[in-house]
Amino acid sequence: LAVPASRYVLAKRIKAHRDAIFSVAVSARGDFLASGGMDGAKIWDLRTYQQLAGPQQRHAHADPVSCTAWITRRDELRETLCYGTALGNLVIWRQQSRSKEVFEEVLTIKVGTGKEILCVSCDTSVPMGVRIATGTRDARVLVWSFDSRERIHSVFSVQLDNTIPKGIAFSKDTKDIFVFGLYNGYVHTMRGADGKILETFNLGTGGVAMNERQTQFVVDNAVDGLSLHRMSDGAYVRTFPIKSARAYPKQVAFVEQNRRIVGGGDQGSVYVFDRKNSMLVQTLCHAKDEMVQTVTAHDADGRSTIVAASSKGSGEATITVWTRH
């Protein structure tokens, strides 16, 4: 039978890594997929699903990749990838000008006290550069300026009280920074210039994602599924139920211009919900009986993409890609 146009279809299964994968990210134009885990970072061409050449990673295995983000400005022709590691290394790769199929390392720095970088985000709207924000395992938020000459400068470093940052994002309107706590559930709004905390509310979070307009965010509550909240005050909106026998935090995402919400489960599936009514619209199979903690989604050029990856080190880890036109 023909698959309805509104449904996601399997595009590719990639035998990607030799061990657990902790992060996946699609580039802004939708051309490339970055994955990071126990054996380092890899980049894939999403048109051919071939792995692209990257620099030697001295940290792999001894220093796993914990989070990834693309930091390409709209006026740039070359893509730029930023990732953080378990030992607090912030690494930036950029496409070589002479070859779109090769990435080279342009920067590696040790962040803060060398604790795990749990989250990384970027702001590409600033003139002639990029702002990068990182959150670390020792409850620290650090913001950097990465200029057009590939130099990085510290903007501020703030030690939080009892909040380990699981998610971080730049405000599109004020240039302030939103920080989502991993265990205590605090959500902080920090001033972009110096990190002063302007506002805090509490709700409890696992994985977290904001919609593009930054009016709502969704969290994996690690109890009964996903919870949607208002960004202005954290007010609860609705729940997207996922049955779970194991209370582990899982990544979440918005897709289809915020009309759908995506989350993983512990039965090998990825769940796609309608944001407005909590209806389950599709269940995608990643791997039988495997917990799906690593998830992302992306919209570009009329195509929506959902990606899931194996987050446990049992055998060869897999990346699964689904698309919808």
CSV table of C-alpha atoms in Angstrom, one decimal:
chain,number,residue,atom,x,y,z
A,1,LEU,CA,0.0,0.0,0.0
A,2,ALA,CA,1.2,3.6,-0.7
A,3,VAL,CA,2.3,5.5,2.3
A,4,PRO,CA,0.3,8.8,2.9
A,5,ALA,CA,2.2,11.9,2.1
A,6,SER,CA,1.7,13.1,5.7
A,7,ARG,CA,3.6,10.1,7.1
A,8,TYR,CA,7.2,9.7,7.9
A,9,VAL,CA,9.0,7.0,5.9
A,10,LEU,CA,12.3,5.3,6.7
A,11,ALA,CA,15.1,7.0,4.7
A,12,LYS,CA,18.2,5.2,6.0
A,13,ARG,CA,19.7,3.1,8.8
A,14,ILE,CA,23.3,4.0,9.3
A,15,LYS,CA,25.7,1.7,11.2
A,16,ALA,CA,27.4,4.7,12.5
A,17,HIS,CA,29.4,4.1,15.7
A,18,ARG,CA,31.0,1.3,17.5
A,19,ASP,CA,29.5,2.4,20.8
A,20,ALA,CA,26.8,4.6,22.4
A,21,ILE,CA,25.6,7.8,20.6
A,22,PHE,CA,24.7,10.7,22.8
A,23,SER,CA,23.9,13.5,20.4
A,24,VAL,CA,22.7,14.1,16.8
A,25,ALA,CA,22.2,17.4,15.0
A,26,VAL,CA,21.1,18.4,11.5
A,27,SER,CA,22.7,21.5,9.9
A,28,ALA,CA,20.5,24.5,9.2
A,29,ARG,CA,20.3,23.9,5.5
A,30,GLY,CA,19.5,20.2,6.1
A,31,ASP,CA,22.6,18.9,4.2
A,32,PHE,CA,24.6,17.3,7.0
A,33,LEU,CA,24.0,15.2,10.1
A,34,ALA,CA,26.5,15.3,13.0
A,35,SER,CA,26.6,12.5,15.5
A,36,GLY,CA,28.6,12.2,18.7
A,37,GLY,CA,29.3,9.5,21.2
A,38,MET,CA,31.8,7.2,22.9
A,39,ASP,CA,34.0,7.0,19.8
A,40,GLY,CA,34.0,10.7,18.9
A,41,ALA,CA,32.1,12.9,16.4
A,42,LYS,CA,31.2,12.0,12.8
A,43,ILE,CA,29.5,14.0,9.9
A,44,TRP,CA,27.2,12.5,7.3
A,45,ASP,CA,25.9,13.8,4.0
A,46,LEU,CA,22.1,13.5,4.3
A,47,ARG,CA,21.8,13.3,0.5
A,48,THR,CA,24.1,10.3,0.1
A,49,TYR,CA,24.3,9.1,3.7
A,50,GLN,CA,28.0,8.8,3.3
A,51,GLN,CA,30.4,9.7,6.1
A,52,LEU,CA,32.5,12.8,5.4
A,53,ALA,CA,36.2,13.1,6.2
A,54,GLY,CA,37.0,14.8,9.5
A,55,PRO,CA,40.1,15.6,11.5
A,56,GLN,CA,41.9,13.1,13.8
A,57,GLN,CA,40.2,13.0,17.2
A,58,ARG,CA,42.7,12.4,19.9
A,59,HIS,CA,40.0,12.5,22.6
A,60,ALA,CA,37.8,9.7,21.2
A,61,HIS,CA,37.0,6.9,23.7
A,62,ALA,CA,39.0,8.6,26.5
A,63,ASP,CA,36.8,11.7,26.1
A,64,PRO,CA,33.4,11.0,24.5
A,65,VAL,CA,31.4,13.6,22.6
A,66,SER,CA,28.4,14.6,24.8
A,67,CYS,CA,26.6,17.3,22.8
A,68,THR,CA,26.7,18.8,19.2
A,69,ALA,CA,25.4,21.9,17.5
A,70,TRP,CA,25.8,23.5,14.1
A,71,ILE,CA,26.9,27.2,14.3
A,72,THR,CA,26.8,28.2,10.7
A,73,ARG,CA,25.8,31.8,9.9
A,74,ARG,CA,23.3,32.5,7.1
A,75,ASP,CA,25.8,34.4,5.1
A,76,GLU,CA,28.4,31.7,5.2
A,77,LEU,CA,28.9,29.1,2.5
A,78,ARG,CA,30.9,26.7,4.7
A,79,GLU,CA,29.2,24.7,7.5
A,80,THR,CA,30.6,24.9,11.0
A,81,LEU,CA,30.1,22.3,13.8
A,82,CYS,CA,30.6,22.8,17.5
A,83,TYR,CA,30.7,20.0,20.0
A,84,GLY,CA,31.4,19.4,23.7
A,85,THR,CA,33.0,16.4,25.4
A,86,ALA,CA,32.9,14.6,28.7
A,87,LEU,CA,36.2,16.1,29.8
A,88,GLY,CA,35.1,19.7,29.1
A,89,ASN,CA,36.7,20.2,25.7
A,90,LEU,CA,34.8,22.5,23.3
A,91,VAL,CA,35.8,21.7,19.7
A,92,ILE,CA,34.9,23.5,16.4
A,93,TRP,CA,35.1,22.0,12.9
A,94,ARG,CA,34.7,23.8,9.7
A,95,GLN,CA,34.4,22.8,6.0
A,96,GLN,CA,37.5,23.2,4.1
A,97,SER,CA,37.1,25.9,1.4
A,98,ARG,CA,38.6,23.7,-1.3
A,99,SER,CA,36.4,20.6,-0.5
A,100,LYS,CA,32.9,20.4,0.8
A,101,GLU,CA,33.5,16.8,1.7
A,102,VAL,CA,36.3,17.5,4.2
A,103,PHE,CA,36.0,19.1,7.6
A,104,GLU,CA,39.0,20.5,9.6
A,105,GLU,CA,39.5,21.3,13.2
A,106,VAL,CA,39.8,25.1,13.8
A,107,LEU,CA,39.6,25.2,17.6
A,108,THR,CA,39.8,23.1,20.8
A,109,ILE,CA,39.7,24.7,24.2
A,110,LYS,CA,39.2,23.4,27.8
A,111,VAL,CA,36.0,24.8,29.3
A,112,GLY,CA,35.8,25.9,32.9
A,113,THR,CA,37.1,23.2,35.3
A,114,GLY,CA,37.1,20.4,32.7
A,115,LYS,CA,33.8,18.9,33.7
A,116,GLU,CA,31.4,17.4,31.1
A,117,ILE,CA,29.7,19.8,28.7
A,118,LEU,CA,26.1,18.8,28.9
A,119,CYS,CA,24.7,21.2,26.4
A,120,VAL,CA,25.8,23.7,23.7
A,121,SER,CA,23.8,26.4,21.8
A,122,CYS,CA,24.7,29.2,19.4
A,123,ASP,CA,23.4,32.7,18.3
A,124,THR,CA,24.3,33.5,14.7
A,125,SER,CA,22.5,36.8,14.6
A,126,VAL,CA,25.4,38.9,16.0
A,127,PRO,CA,27.5,40.9,13.4
A,128,MET,CA,30.7,39.2,12.2
A,129,GLY,CA,30.6,36.3,14.5
A,130,VAL,CA,28.8,33.8,16.7
A,131,ARG,CA,27.9,33.6,20.3
A,132,ILE,CA,28.3,30.1,21.9
A,133,ALA,CA,26.8,29.1,25.2
A,134,THR,CA,27.8,25.9,27.2
A,135,GLY,CA,26.4,24.3,30.3
A,136,THR,CA,28.7,21.9,32.3
A,137,ARG,CA,28.2,19.1,34.8
A,138,ASP,CA,29.6,21.3,37.7
A,139,ALA,CA,26.6,23.7,37.3
A,140,ARG,CA,28.4,26.4,35.3
A,141,VAL,CA,27.2,28.4,32.3
A,142,LEU,CA,29.8,29.8,30.1
A,143,VAL,CA,29.3,32.1,27.1
A,144,TRP,CA,31.8,32.8,24.3
A,145,SER,CA,32.2,35.0,21.2
A,146,PHE,CA,33.6,33.2,18.2
A,147,ASP,CA,34.7,35.7,15.6
A,148,SER,CA,35.2,35.6,11.8
A,149,ARG,CA,38.9,35.0,12.2
A,150,GLU,CA,38.2,31.8,14.2
A,151,ARG,CA,39.2,33.3,17.5
A,152,ILE,CA,37.2,32.7,20.7
A,153,HIS,CA,36.7,35.1,23.5
A,154,SER,CA,35.1,34.6,26.9
A,155,VAL,CA,32.0,36.7,27.6
A,156,PHE,CA,31.1,35.4,31.1
A,157,SER,CA,31.3,32.3,33.3
A,158,VAL,CA,28.6,31.9,36.0
A,159,GLN,CA,28.4,29.3,38.7
A,160,LEU,CA,24.8,28.3,39.4
A,161,ASP,CA,23.4,27.3,42.8
A,162,ASN,CA,22.1,23.8,42.6
A,163,THR,CA,21.2,23.9,38.9
A,164,ILE,CA,23.0,21.5,36.5
A,165,PRO,CA,22.1,22.9,33.0
A,166,LYS,CA,20.6,20.2,30.7
A,167,GLY,CA,19.4,22.6,28.0
A,168,ILE,CA,20.5,26.1,27.0
A,169,ALA,CA,19.2,28.5,24.3
A,170,PHE,CA,19.7,32.2,23.3
A,171,SER,CA,16.6,34.4,23.2
A,172,LYS,CA,15.9,35.7,19.7
A,173,ASP,CA,14.4,38.9,21.0
A,174,THR,CA,16.5,40.1,23.9
A,175,LYS,CA,19.8,38.1,23.5
A,176,ASP,CA,19.3,36.8,27.0
A,177,ILE,CA,19.9,33.1,27.7
A,178,PHE,CA,17.5,30.4,28.8
A,179,VAL,CA,18.9,27.7,31.0
A,180,PHE,CA,17.0,24.5,31.9
A,181,GLY,CA,18.0,22.5,35.0
A,182,LEU,CA,18.5,18.7,34.7
A,183,TYR,CA,17.4,17.5,38.2
A,184,ASN,CA,15.9,20.4,40.2
A,185,GLY,CA,13.7,21.6,37.3
A,186,TYR,CA,14.7,25.3,37.5
A,187,VAL,CA,14.4,27.4,34.4
A,188,HIS,CA,16.6,30.5,34.5
A,189,THR,CA,16.6,33.6,32.3
A,190,MET,CA,20.1,35.0,32.3
A,191,ARG,CA,21.2,38.4,31.0
A,192,GLY,CA,23.3,37.9,27.9
A,193,ALA,CA,25.9,40.5,28.7
A,194,ASP,CA,27.0,39.2,32.1
A,195,GLY,CA,24.9,36.1,33.1
A,196,LYS,CA,22.9,37.8,35.9
A,197,ILE,CA,19.8,35.8,36.6
A,198,LEU,CA,16.8,37.9,35.7
A,199,GLU,CA,14.0,35.3,36.4
A,200,THR,CA,13.5,31.8,37.7
A,201,PHE,CA,10.7,29.3,37.8
A,202,ASN,CA,10.5,25.6,38.7
A,203,LEU,CA,8.8,22.7,37.0
A,204,GLY,CA,11.1,19.6,36.7
A,205,THR,CA,12.8,18.5,33.4
A,206,GLY,CA,14.6,15.8,31.6
A,207,GLY,CA,15.3,16.4,27.9
A,208,VAL,CA,14.0,19.8,26.7
A,209,ALA,CA,13.4,21.6,23.5
A,210,MET,CA,12.0,25.1,22.6
A,211,ASN,CA,9.8,25.9,19.7
A,212,GLU,CA,11.1,28.3,17.0
A,213,ARG,CA,9.1,31.3,18.3
A,214,GLN,CA,10.3,30.6,21.8
A,215,THR,CA,6.7,30.8,23.2
A,216,GLN,CA,6.6,27.1,24.4
A,217,PHE,CA,8.9,24.4,25.4
A,218,VAL,CA,8.5,20.6,25.8
A,219,VAL,CA,10.3,18.4,28.4
A,220,ASP,CA,10.6,14.7,28.9
A,221,ASN,CA,9.3,14.4,32.5
A,222,ALA,CA,10.8,10.9,32.8
A,223,VAL,CA,7.5,9.7,34.5
A,224,ASP,CA,4.5,9.6,32.1
A,225,GLY,CA,5.8,11.1,28.8
A,226,LEU,CA,6.3,14.6,27.5
A,227,SER,CA,5.0,17.9,29.0
A,228,LEU,CA,4.3,21.1,27.1
A,229,HIS,CA,4.8,24.4,29.0
A,230,ARG,CA,4.5,28.1,28.3
A,231,MET,CA,7.9,29.8,28.0
A,232,SER,CA,6.8,33.1,29.7
A,233,ASP,CA,6.0,31.5,33.1
A,234,GLY,CA,6.5,27.8,32.8
A,235,ALA,CA,2.7,27.1,33.0
A,236,TYR,CA,1.7,23.6,32.1
A,237,VAL,CA,-0.2,23.2,28.9
A,238,ARG,CA,-0.7,19.5,28.2
A,239,THR,CA,0.9,16.0,28.4
A,240,PHE,CA,1.9,13.7,25.5
A,241,PRO,CA,1.7,10.2,27.2
A,242,ILE,CA,4.5,7.7,26.7
A,243,LYS,CA,4.5,4.5,28.7
A,244,SER,CA,7.8,3.9,30.3
A,245,ALA,CA,9.2,1.3,32.7
A,246,ARG,CA,12.5,3.1,33.2
A,247,ALA,CA,12.7,6.7,34.3
A,248,TYR,CA,15.7,7.8,32.2
A,249,PRO,CA,15.6,11.3,30.6
A,250,LYS,CA,15.2,11.3,26.8
A,251,GLN,CA,15.7,14.0,24.2
A,252,VAL,CA,12.7,15.7,22.6
A,253,ALA,CA,12.1,18.0,19.6
A,254,PHE,CA,9.6,20.1,17.7
A,255,VAL,CA,9.1,19.5,14.0
A,256,GLU,CA,6.9,20.6,11.1
A,257,GLN,CA,7.0,24.2,12.0
A,258,ASN,CA,6.1,23.3,15.7
A,259,ARG,CA,2.9,21.4,14.7
A,260,ARG,CA,4.4,18.1,15.9
A,261,ILE,CA,6.4,17.0,19.0
A,262,VAL,CA,8.9,14.1,18.9
A,263,GLY,CA,10.1,12.0,21.8
A,264,GLY,CA,11.8,8.7,22.4
A,265,GLY,CA,10.7,5.7,24.5
A,266,ASP,CA,12.2,2.6,26.2
A,267,GLN,CA,10.6,0.1,23.8
A,268,GLY,CA,12.8,1.0,20.8
A,269,SER,CA,10.3,3.5,19.3
A,270,VAL,CA,10.1,7.2,18.5
A,271,TYR,CA,6.7,8.9,19.0
A,272,VAL,CA,5.3,11.8,17.0
A,273,PHE,CA,2.4,13.8,18.6
A,274,ASP,CA,0.1,16.5,17.4
A,275,ARG,CA,1.1,19.6,19.5
A,276,LYS,CA,-2.5,21.0,19.8
A,277,ASN,CA,-4.4,17.9,21.0
A,278,SER,CA,-1.7,15.4,22.2
A,279,MET,CA,-2.8,12.8,19.7
A,280,LEU,CA,-0.2,10.2,18.7
A,281,VAL,CA,0.0,10.5,14.9
A,282,GLN,CA,2.8,8.0,14.2
A,283,THR,CA,5.1,5.5,15.9
A,284,LEU,CA,8.5,5.0,14.3
A,285,CYS,CA,10.6,1.9,15.0
A,286,HIS,CA,14.3,2.5,15.7
A,287,ALA,CA,15.4,-0.8,17.4
A,288,LYS,CA,13.5,-3.5,19.1
A,289,ASP,CA,13.4,-3.2,22.9
A,290,GLU,CA,16.1,-0.5,23.0
A,291,MET,CA,15.8,2.7,24.9
A,292,VAL,CA,15.7,5.7,22.6
A,293,GLN,CA,17.3,8.6,24.4
A,294,THR,CA,19.0,10.4,21.5
A,295,VAL,CA,16.6,12.2,19.2
A,296,THR,CA,16.5,15.3,17.0
A,297,ALA,CA,14.2,16.8,14.3
A,298,HIS,CA,14.7,19.4,11.5
A,299,ASP,CA,12.7,21.3,8.9
A,300,ALA,CA,14.3,22.6,5.6
A,301,ASP,CA,13.1,23.2,2.1
A,302,GLY,CA,9.7,21.6,2.6
A,303,ARG,CA,11.1,18.4,4.1
A,304,SER,CA,10.9,17.3,7.7
A,305,THR,CA,13.5,14.9,9.1
A,306,ILE,CA,13.5,12.9,12.4
A,307,VAL,CA,16.7,11.2,13.6
A,308,ALA,CA,17.1,8.7,16.4
A,309,ALA,CA,20.3,7.0,17.6
A,310,SER,CA,21.3,4.2,19.9
A,311,SER,CA,22.4,5.6,23.3
A,312,LYS,CA,23.5,2.3,24.9
A,313,GLY,CA,26.7,0.5,24.1
A,314,SER,CA,25.3,-2.9,23.2
A,315,GLY,CA,26.7,-3.9,19.9
A,316,GLU,CA,27.0,-1.7,16.9
A,317,ALA,CA,25.2,1.6,17.4
A,318,THR,CA,22.7,2.7,14.8
A,319,ILE,CA,21.3,6.0,13.5
A,320,THR,CA,17.8,5.9,11.9
A,321,VAL,CA,16.6,8.7,9.6
A,322,TRP,CA,13.0,9.3,8.7
A,323,THR,CA,11.7,11.9,6.3
A,324,ARG,CA,8.4,13.5,5.3
A,325,HIS,CA,7.8,15.8,2.3
